[in-house]
XYZ file of C-alpha atoms in Angstrom:
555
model
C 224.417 -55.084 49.392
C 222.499 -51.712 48.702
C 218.702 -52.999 47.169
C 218.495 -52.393 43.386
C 216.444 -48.660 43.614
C 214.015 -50.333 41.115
C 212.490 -52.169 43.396
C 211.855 -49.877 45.562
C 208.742 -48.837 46.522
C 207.585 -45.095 46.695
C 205.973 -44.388 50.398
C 204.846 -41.393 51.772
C 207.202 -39.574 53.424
C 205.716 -40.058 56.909
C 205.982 -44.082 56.031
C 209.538 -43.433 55.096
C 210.269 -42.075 58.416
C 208.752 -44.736 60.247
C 209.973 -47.735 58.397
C 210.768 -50.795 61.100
C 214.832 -51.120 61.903
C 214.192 -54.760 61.687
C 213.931 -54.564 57.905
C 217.119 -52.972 57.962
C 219.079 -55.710 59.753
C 218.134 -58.293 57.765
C 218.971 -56.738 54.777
C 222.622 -56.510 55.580
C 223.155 -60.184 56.482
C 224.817 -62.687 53.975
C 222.599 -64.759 52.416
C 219.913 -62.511 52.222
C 221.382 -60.313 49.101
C 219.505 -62.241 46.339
C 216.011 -61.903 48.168
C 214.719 -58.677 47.532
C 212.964 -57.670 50.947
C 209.455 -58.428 51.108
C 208.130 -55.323 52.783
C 204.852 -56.319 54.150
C 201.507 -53.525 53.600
C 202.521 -51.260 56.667
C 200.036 -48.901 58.061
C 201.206 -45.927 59.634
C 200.203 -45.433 62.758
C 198.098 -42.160 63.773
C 200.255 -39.271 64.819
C 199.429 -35.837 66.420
C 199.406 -33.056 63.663
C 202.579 -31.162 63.847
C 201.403 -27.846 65.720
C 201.606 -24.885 63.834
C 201.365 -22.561 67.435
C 203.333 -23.524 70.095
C 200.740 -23.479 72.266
C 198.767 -27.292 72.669
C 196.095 -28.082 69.589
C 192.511 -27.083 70.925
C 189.592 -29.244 70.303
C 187.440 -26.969 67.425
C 184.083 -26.127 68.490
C 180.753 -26.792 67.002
C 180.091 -25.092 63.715
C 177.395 -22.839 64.056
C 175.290 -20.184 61.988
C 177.694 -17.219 61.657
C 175.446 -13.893 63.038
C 173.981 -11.199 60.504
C 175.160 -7.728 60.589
C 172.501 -4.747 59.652
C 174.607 -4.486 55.904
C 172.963 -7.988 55.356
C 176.554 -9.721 55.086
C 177.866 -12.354 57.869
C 180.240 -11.489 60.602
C 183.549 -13.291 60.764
C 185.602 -14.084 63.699
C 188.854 -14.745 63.869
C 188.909 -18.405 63.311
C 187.211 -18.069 60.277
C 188.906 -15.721 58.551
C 190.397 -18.037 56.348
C 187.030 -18.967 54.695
C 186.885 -15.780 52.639
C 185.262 -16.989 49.578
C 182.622 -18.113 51.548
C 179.307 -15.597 50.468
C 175.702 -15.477 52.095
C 172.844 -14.845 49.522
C 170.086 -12.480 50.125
C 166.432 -13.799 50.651
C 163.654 -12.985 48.285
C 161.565 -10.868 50.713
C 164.504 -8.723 51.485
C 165.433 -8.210 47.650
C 161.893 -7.532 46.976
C 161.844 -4.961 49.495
C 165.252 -3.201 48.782
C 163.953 -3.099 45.555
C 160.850 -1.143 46.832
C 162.553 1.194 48.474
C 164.986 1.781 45.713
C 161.910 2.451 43.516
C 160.378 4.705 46.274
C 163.687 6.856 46.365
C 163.470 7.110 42.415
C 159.915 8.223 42.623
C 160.856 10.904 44.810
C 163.675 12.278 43.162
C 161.883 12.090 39.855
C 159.262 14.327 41.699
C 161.771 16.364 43.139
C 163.300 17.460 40.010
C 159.895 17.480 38.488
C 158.890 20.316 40.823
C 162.120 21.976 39.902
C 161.376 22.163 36.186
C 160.146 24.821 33.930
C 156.812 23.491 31.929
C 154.168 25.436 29.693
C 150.920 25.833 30.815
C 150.064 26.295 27.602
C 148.492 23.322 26.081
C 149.569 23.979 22.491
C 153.197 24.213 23.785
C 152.754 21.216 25.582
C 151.497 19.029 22.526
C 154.418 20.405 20.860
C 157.050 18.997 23.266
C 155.299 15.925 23.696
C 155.718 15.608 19.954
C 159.296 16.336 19.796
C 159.895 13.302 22.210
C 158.162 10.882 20.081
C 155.287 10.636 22.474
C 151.881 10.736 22.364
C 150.114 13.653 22.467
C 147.340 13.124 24.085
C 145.946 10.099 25.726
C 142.031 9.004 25.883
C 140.356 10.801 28.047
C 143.568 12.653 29.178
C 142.733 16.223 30.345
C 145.353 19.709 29.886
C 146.013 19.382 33.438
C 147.041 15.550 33.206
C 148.722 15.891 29.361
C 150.756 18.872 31.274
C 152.111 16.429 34.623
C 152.770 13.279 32.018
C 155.150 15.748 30.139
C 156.322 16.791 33.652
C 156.977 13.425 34.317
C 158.483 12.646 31.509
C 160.726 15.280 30.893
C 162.085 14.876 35.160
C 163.126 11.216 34.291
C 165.226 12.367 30.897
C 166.914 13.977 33.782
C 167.443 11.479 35.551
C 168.710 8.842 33.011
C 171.162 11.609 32.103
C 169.504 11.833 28.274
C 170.148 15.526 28.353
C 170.786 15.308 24.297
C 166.682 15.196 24.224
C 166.157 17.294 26.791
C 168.147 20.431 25.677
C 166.722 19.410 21.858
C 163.625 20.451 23.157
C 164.002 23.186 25.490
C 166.444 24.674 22.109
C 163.489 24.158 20.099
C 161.089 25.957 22.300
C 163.722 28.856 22.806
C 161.943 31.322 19.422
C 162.245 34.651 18.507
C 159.941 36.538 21.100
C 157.837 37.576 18.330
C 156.545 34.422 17.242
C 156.466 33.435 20.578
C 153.597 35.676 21.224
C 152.193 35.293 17.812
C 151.516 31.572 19.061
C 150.123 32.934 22.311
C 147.813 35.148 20.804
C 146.756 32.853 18.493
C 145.412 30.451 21.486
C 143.292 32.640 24.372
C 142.097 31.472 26.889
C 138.448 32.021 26.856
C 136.261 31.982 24.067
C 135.625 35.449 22.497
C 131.582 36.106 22.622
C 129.340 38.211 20.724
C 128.283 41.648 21.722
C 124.319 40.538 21.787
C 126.032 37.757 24.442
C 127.324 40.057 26.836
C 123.561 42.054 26.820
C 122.242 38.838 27.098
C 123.911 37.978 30.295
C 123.622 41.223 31.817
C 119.995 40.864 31.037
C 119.554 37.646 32.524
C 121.624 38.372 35.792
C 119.130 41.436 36.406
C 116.268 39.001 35.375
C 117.579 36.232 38.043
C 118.359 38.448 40.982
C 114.413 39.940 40.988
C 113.377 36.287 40.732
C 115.688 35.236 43.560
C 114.767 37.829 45.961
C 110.623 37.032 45.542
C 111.599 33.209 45.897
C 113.890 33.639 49.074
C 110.923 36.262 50.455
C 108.597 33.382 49.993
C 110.147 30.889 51.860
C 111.196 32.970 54.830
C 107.311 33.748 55.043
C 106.196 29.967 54.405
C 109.001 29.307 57.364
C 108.713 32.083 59.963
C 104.159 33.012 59.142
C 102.486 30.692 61.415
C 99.720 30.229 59.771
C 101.602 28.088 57.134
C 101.837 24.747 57.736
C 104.236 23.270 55.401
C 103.464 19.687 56.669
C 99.956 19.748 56.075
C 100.326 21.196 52.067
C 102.753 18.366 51.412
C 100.182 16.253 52.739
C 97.415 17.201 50.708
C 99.620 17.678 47.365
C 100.955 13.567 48.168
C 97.413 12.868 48.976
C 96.336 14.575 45.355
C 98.632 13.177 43.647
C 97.550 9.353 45.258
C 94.106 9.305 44.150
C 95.697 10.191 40.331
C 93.774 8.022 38.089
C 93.303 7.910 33.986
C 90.758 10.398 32.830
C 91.456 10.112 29.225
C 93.471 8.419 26.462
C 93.205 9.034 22.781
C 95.712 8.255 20.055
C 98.046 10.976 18.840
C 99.509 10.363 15.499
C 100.240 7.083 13.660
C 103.995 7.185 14.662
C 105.167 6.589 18.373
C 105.053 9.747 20.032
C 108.105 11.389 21.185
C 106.763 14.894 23.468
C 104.436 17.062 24.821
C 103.889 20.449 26.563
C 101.032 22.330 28.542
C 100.454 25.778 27.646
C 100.834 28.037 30.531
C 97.455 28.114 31.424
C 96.839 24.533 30.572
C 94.184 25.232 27.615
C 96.385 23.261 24.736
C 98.376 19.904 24.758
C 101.128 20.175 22.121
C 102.495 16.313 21.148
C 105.441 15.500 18.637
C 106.060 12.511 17.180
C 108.437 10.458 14.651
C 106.338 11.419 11.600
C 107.878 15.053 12.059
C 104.609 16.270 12.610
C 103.489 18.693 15.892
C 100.097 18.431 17.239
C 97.682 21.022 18.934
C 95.112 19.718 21.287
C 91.931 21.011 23.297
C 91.789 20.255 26.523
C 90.415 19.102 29.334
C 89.186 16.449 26.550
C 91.904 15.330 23.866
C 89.519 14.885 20.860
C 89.457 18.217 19.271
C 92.769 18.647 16.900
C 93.597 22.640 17.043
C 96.445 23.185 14.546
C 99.161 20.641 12.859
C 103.098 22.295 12.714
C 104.456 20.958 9.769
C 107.747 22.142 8.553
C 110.564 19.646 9.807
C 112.122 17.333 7.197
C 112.817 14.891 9.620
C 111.174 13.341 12.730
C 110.678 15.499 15.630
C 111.868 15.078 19.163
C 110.532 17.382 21.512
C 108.147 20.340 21.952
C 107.583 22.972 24.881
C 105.576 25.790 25.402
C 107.007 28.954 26.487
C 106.357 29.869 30.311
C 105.115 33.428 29.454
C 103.345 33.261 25.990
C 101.707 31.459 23.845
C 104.746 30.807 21.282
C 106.155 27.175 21.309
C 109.481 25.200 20.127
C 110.007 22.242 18.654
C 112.969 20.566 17.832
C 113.566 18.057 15.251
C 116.493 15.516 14.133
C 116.869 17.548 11.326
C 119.099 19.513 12.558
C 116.835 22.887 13.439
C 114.541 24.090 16.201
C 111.799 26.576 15.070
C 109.566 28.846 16.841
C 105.515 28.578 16.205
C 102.696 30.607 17.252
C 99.669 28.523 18.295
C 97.922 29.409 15.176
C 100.509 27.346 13.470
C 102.674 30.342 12.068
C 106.819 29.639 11.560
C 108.307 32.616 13.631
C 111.996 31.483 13.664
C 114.330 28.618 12.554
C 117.249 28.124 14.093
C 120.005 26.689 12.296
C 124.024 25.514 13.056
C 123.941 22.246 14.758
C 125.969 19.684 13.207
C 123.935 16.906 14.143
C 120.113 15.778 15.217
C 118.771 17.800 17.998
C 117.621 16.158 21.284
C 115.519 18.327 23.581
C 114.986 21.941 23.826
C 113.677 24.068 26.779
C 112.954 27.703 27.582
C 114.719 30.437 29.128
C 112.217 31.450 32.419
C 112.391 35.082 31.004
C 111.235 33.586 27.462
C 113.431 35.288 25.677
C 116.130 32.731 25.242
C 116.199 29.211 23.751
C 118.026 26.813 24.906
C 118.745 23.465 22.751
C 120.927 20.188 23.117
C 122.453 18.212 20.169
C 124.498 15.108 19.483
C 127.126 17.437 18.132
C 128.290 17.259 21.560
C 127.078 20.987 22.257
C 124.058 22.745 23.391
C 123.368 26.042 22.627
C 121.497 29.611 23.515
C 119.311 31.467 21.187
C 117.666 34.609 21.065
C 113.985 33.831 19.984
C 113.346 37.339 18.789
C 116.358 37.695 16.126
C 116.966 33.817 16.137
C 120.797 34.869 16.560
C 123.239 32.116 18.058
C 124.115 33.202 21.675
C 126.274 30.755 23.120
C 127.588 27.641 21.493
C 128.431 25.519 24.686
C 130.903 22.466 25.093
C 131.743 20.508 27.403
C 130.140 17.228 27.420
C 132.764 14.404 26.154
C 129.545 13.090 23.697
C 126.419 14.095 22.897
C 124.267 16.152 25.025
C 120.412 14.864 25.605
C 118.770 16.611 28.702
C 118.940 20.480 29.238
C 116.609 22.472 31.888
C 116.919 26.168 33.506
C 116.571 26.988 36.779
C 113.315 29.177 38.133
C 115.231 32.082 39.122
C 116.748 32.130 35.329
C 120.909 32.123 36.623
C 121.324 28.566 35.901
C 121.222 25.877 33.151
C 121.564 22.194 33.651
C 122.430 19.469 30.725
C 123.138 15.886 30.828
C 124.326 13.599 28.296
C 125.839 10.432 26.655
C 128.761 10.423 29.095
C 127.111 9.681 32.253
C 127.305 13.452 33.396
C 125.056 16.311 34.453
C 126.473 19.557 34.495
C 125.361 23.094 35.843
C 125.994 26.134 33.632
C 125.897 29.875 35.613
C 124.198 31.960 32.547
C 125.868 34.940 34.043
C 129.567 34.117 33.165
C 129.045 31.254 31.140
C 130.857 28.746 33.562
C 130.841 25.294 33.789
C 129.832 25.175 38.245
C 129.290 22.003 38.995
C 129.753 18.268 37.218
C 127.650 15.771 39.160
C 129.341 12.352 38.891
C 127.163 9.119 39.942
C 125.383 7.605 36.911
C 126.741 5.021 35.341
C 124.911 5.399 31.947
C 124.286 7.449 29.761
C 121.670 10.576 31.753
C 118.566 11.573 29.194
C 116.749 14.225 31.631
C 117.331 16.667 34.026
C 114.920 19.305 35.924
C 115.410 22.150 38.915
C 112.672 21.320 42.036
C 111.264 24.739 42.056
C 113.556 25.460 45.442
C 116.343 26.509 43.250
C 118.889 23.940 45.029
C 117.646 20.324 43.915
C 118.128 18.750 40.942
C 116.986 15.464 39.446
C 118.349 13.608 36.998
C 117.238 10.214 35.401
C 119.113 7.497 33.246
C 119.315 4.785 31.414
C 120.743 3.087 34.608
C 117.046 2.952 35.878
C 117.507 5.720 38.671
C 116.811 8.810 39.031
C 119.175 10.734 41.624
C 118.169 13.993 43.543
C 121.545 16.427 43.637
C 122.195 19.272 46.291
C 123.618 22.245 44.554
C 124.213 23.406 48.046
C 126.765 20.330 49.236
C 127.758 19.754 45.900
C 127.232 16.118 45.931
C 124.036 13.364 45.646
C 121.243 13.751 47.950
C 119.254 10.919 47.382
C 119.364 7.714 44.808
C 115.409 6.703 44.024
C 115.647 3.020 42.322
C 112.904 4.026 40.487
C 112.006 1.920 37.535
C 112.648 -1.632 35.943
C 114.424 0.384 32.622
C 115.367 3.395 31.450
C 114.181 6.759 33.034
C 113.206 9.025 29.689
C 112.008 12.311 31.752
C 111.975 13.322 35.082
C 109.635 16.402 35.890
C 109.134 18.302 39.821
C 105.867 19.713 40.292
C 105.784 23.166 39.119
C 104.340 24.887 42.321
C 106.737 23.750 45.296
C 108.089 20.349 44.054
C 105.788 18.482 46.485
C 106.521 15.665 44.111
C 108.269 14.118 41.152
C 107.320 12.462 38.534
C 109.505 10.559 36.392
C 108.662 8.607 32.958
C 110.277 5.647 31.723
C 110.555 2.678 29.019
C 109.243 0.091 31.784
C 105.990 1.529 30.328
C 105.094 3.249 33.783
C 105.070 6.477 35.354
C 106.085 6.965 38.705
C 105.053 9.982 41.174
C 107.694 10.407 44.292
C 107.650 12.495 47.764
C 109.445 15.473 47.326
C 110.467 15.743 50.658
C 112.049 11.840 51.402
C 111.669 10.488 48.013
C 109.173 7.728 48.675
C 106.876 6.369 46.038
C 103.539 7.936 45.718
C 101.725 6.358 43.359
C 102.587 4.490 40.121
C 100.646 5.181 36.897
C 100.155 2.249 34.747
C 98.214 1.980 31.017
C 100.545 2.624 27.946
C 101.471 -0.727 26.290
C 104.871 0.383 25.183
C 107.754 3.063 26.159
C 106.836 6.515 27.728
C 109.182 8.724 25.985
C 107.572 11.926 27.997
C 105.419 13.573 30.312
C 104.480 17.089 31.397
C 102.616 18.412 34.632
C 100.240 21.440 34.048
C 100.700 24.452 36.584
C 98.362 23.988 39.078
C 99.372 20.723 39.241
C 95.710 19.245 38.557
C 96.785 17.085 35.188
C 99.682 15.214 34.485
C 99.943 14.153 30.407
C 102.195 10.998 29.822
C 102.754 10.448 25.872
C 104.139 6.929 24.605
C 105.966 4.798 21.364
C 102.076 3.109 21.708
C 101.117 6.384 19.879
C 98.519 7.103 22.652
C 98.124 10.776 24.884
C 96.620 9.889 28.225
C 95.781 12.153 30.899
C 95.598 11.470 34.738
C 94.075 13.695 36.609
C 93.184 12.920 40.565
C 89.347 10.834 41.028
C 88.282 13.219 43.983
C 85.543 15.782 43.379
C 86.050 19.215 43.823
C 83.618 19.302 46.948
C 85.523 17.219 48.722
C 88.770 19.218 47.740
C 87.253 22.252 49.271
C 86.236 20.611 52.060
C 89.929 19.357 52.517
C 91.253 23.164 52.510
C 88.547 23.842 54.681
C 89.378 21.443 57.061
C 93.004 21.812 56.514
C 93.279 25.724 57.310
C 90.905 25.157 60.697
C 93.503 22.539 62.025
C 96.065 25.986 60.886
C-alpha cells in the first residue's frame, strides 16, 4: 500500500535522495498499512560540493586587501571577478587634492584664454562692458589697471562656461560706427590739457633747477675731495650747537591756539597764525614788539611762510583762499578755487610759484605775480596736508590723509615716486638740503627718513609719544632735524644716523609748528597753549669762536 501523498512530508531534495531503505521495507509489509510511517528528524549527513571543474576543489586562500592601481580603482584577479559590484571609495585627502588640481587646471586655462582676448585699455570702455554684464564697475580702491584684469577675468571664464550669448552681446555692443568710436576717444585723453602760462612755467623752472643743481653738486664734490674740509668735525659742532639749545624767550601770541610760523629770510621778523584768522608780525631777537596784524581771512588760519627771496609772505586759511602780503601788511594776491579748507602752503625756491594743499583732495601751483592757477594736482585718494619743494626747485613733495607721501617732478608734472610705510594719516614733509632725503612725520608717532635715490625708507626715528605735526632739516646742510609734535615736545635728531640730540620741553599743550632760521642760530616752536618760544643755544659767542678756532687748527 502506496502512503496517502498527504502525509507526506516535503524534504529537500538532497534528503530525498538519501532517505534510509529500511523505511522502505517496512512499509511494504502487511500489517503495517494502517500506520503511517513515523519518519524520525533525519539529518543529512555532510557531503562534498558537487565540483563545478573537473579538476579536485582547492582550499580558498585568505582574503586579503585587493592592491591599488595608479587610476585609484582596485585590481581584480581572476578569482574575483565575480564580485563586480564590489566599489572602493576615494579618501578625503585624495578628493581634496584632485579637486586642487582640477581648480589649478581651470585657473590656467582661464588665464590662457584670458591672454588670448581682446580688452580696452580704455577705462571708459571698460566701465562700459563691466556694465553690460551686470557687474560692478568699479570696486573700492580698485585701480584702471586692476578694473581692466577683473573684466579680463571675467570675460575669459564666460568663455569657459560656454555663455557666449553674453559674451558676443557685448563685444556686438562695442562693435560702433568708427565715427563715434573716436568721438568717445577723443572725448577721454590721456593727459590733462595745461595752460600755456604752465608750459612757461615749467620750462622756467627746469632752467631754474638745473643752475641750482650744478652749484649744489659743485659743492659737495669740493666739501668731499678739498682737504681742508672736514665734514666730521662741522657735524660735530652743528650736533654740539644744537645740544646746548635752551629757551631764550616765550611770550604769548594771540588769544587762540596758535597754528604757524615763519622766519623771514634774514631772520629779522617772526610771522605766527592762529585760529582767530588773524597773522602776526614780530621783532626779533625779542618777541615783544608787535610789527603789523594781516587781517583779511574769514575763517581761521592755518599756516604762514615767508618767501625764501623777499620779503612777501603767504598765508593760508580754512576759508578756502591763500593770499599774498607784503610785510607792511598790504593784500598783494588772493588766490581762489579750492573746494575745501586749505592745509599748508609753501614756496617755490625761485619765489615765483605758490604751492598750496587742500582737503579737496588736490594741491595746487600758483603764479604769485598774476595769482593765475598753474597746476591743479590729484592724486592723493583724500585730502592732502603736507607739501614742500626741493632746494634745487625740480621737485615737490605732498603727503596726506591716506598714509602716503608722494614726489611730484615740476618739469613734466609726474607723479615719481609714492613712498608707502606710514600707517596713518602723514601731516608734514621736508627735503634735507642734499636734494635726496626726505622726511616725513605722522600721526603714527614716527617720522621716517626716505632715499629718493633707492626708492625706498632709509631710516624709521620712533620719535615721539603722539602725533608728529612738522618735521623741519636744518636749512644749511641738514646736520639735524627737528620735528614738532602733540606730545607737547620738540625733538632735534642727527642728520647723519638719526640719533636724538636734544629734546626741547616747555609748551603745556600741542606744538602745531616750528621753523629754524637760516643760520641755524634760533629755532621758534609755536603751540595750541597760545605761546611763541624761542630756543636758541646757551653758549656765548666767545666760546663759539674759539670752537672754529680750534676746530680749523685740528683741519
Amino acid at each position: 500500500m502506496e502512503p496517502n501523498k498527504e502525509d507526506n512530508v516535503s524534504l529537500p531534495a538532497t534528503a530525498q535522495i538519501t532517505a534510509p531503505p529500511i523505511l522502505q521495507d517496512a512499509a511494504s509489509q502487511p500489517g503495517f498499512s494502517a500506520i503511517p510511517p513515523v519518519v524520525p528528524p533525519s539529518f543529512p549527513p555532510p557531503m562534498a560540493p558537487i565540483p563545478m571543474m573537473p579538476h579536485p576543489p582547492v582550499a580558498r586562500p585568505p582574503t586579503f586587501n585587493p592592491p591599488v592601481s595608479q587610476n585609484g580603482r582596485a585590481k581584480t584577479s581572476d578569482s574575483d571577478s565575480e564580485s563586480d559590484d564590489e566599489h572602493f571609495e576615494i579618501s578625503e585627502e585624495s578628493r581634496q587634492v584632485r579637486e586642487r588640481q582640477e581648480k589649478a587646471l581651470q585657473d590656467l586655462l582661464v588665464k590662457r584664454r584670458a591672454a588670448a582676448m581682446a580688452v580696452p585699455t580704455n577705462d571708459k570702455a571698460v566701465r562700459d562692458r563691466l556694465r553690460r554684464l551686470g557687474q560692478p564697475i568699479t570696486l573700492f580702491g580698485e585701480q584702471e589697471m586692476e578694473r581692466r584684469a577683473r573684466l579680463t577675468q571675467l570675460l575669459a571664464r564666460l568663455d569657459m562656461d560656454g555663455q557666449l550669448d553674453k559674451l558676443l552681446i557685448v563685444q556686438e555692443e562695442d562693435v560702433a560706427p568708427k565715427e563715434e568710436v573716436d568721438d568717445e576717444v577723443l572725448e577721454y585723453p590721456f593727459f590733462t590739457e595745461g595752460p600755456k602760462e604752465l608750459r612757461e612755467a615749467r620750462i622756467e623752472i627746469a632752467k631754474f633747477s638745473v643752475k641750482r643743481a650744478a652749484v649744489r653738486i659743485q659743492r659737495a664734490k669740493r666739501r668731499r675731495d678739498d682737504p681742508d674740509e672736514d665734514m666730521d668735525a662741522e657735524t660735530k659742532w652743528a650736533l654740539k650747537h644744537a645740544k646746548n639749545m635752551v629757551l631764550d624767550c616765550s611770550n604769548f601770541g594771540d588769544d587762540r591756539p596758535l597754528t604757524g610760523c615763519s622766519f623771514s629770510r634774514d631772520g629779522k621778523i617772526l610771522a605766527t597764525c592762529s585760529l582767530s584768522g588773524v597773522t602776526k608780525l614780530w621783532e626779533m631777537p625779542q618777541v615783544t614788539n608787535t610789527i603789523t596784524l594781516l587781517k583779511d581771512h574769514k575763517e581761521r588760519a592755518t599756516d604762514v611762510v615767508f618767501s625764501p627771496v623777499d620779503d612777501c609772505l603767504a598765508t593760508a586759511s580754512a576759508d578756502r583762499t591763500a593770499k599774498l602780503w607784503k610785510t607792511d601788511g598790504t593784500l598783494l594776491q588772493t588766490f581762489e578755487g579750492h573746494l575745501d579748507r586749505l592745509a599748508r602752503v609753501a614756496f617755490h625756491p625761485s619765489g615765483k610759484y605758490l604751492g598750496t594743499t587742500s582737503f579737496d583732495k588736490t594741491w595746487r601751483l600758483w603764479d604769485i605775480n598774476t595769482g593765475a592757477e598753474l597746476l591743479l594736482q590729484e592724486g592723493h585718494s583724500r585730502s592732502v596736508y603736507g607739501i614742500a619743494f626741493q632746494q634745487d626747485g625740480a621737485l615737490a613733495a605732498s603727503s596726506g590723509l591716506d598714509s602716503l607721501a608722494r614726489v611730484w617732478d615740476l618739469r613734466t608734472g609726474r607723479s615719481i615716486l609714492v613712498f608707502q610705510g606710514h600707517i596713518k594719516p602723514v601731516f608734514s614733509v621736508n627735503f634735507s638740503p642734499n636734494g635726496y632725503h626726505l622726511a616725513s612725520g605722522g600721526e603714527d608717532n614716527q617720522c621716517r627718513i626716505w632715499d629718493l635715490r633707492m626708492r625706498k625708507s632709509l631710516y624709521i626715528i620712533p620719535a615721539h609719544a603722539n602725533l608728529v605735526s612738522q618735521v623741519k632739516y636744518e636749512p644749511q646742510e641738514g646736520y639735524f632735524l627737528a620735528t614738532a609734535s602733540y606730545d607737547m615736545k620738540v625733538n632735534i635728531w642727527s642728520g647723519r644716523d638719526f640719533s636724538l640730540v636734544k629734546s626741547l620741553a616747555g609748551h603745556e599743550s600741542k606744538v602745531a609748528s616750528l621753523d629754524i632760521t637760516a643760520d641755524s642760530s634760533c629755532i621758534a616752536t609755536v603751540s595750541h597753549d597760545r605761546t611763541i618760544k624761542l630756543w636758541t643755544s646757551s653758549g656765548s659767542d666767545e666760546d663759539e669762536e674759539k670752537e672754529k678756532e680750534t676746530m680749523d687748527i685740528d683741519l
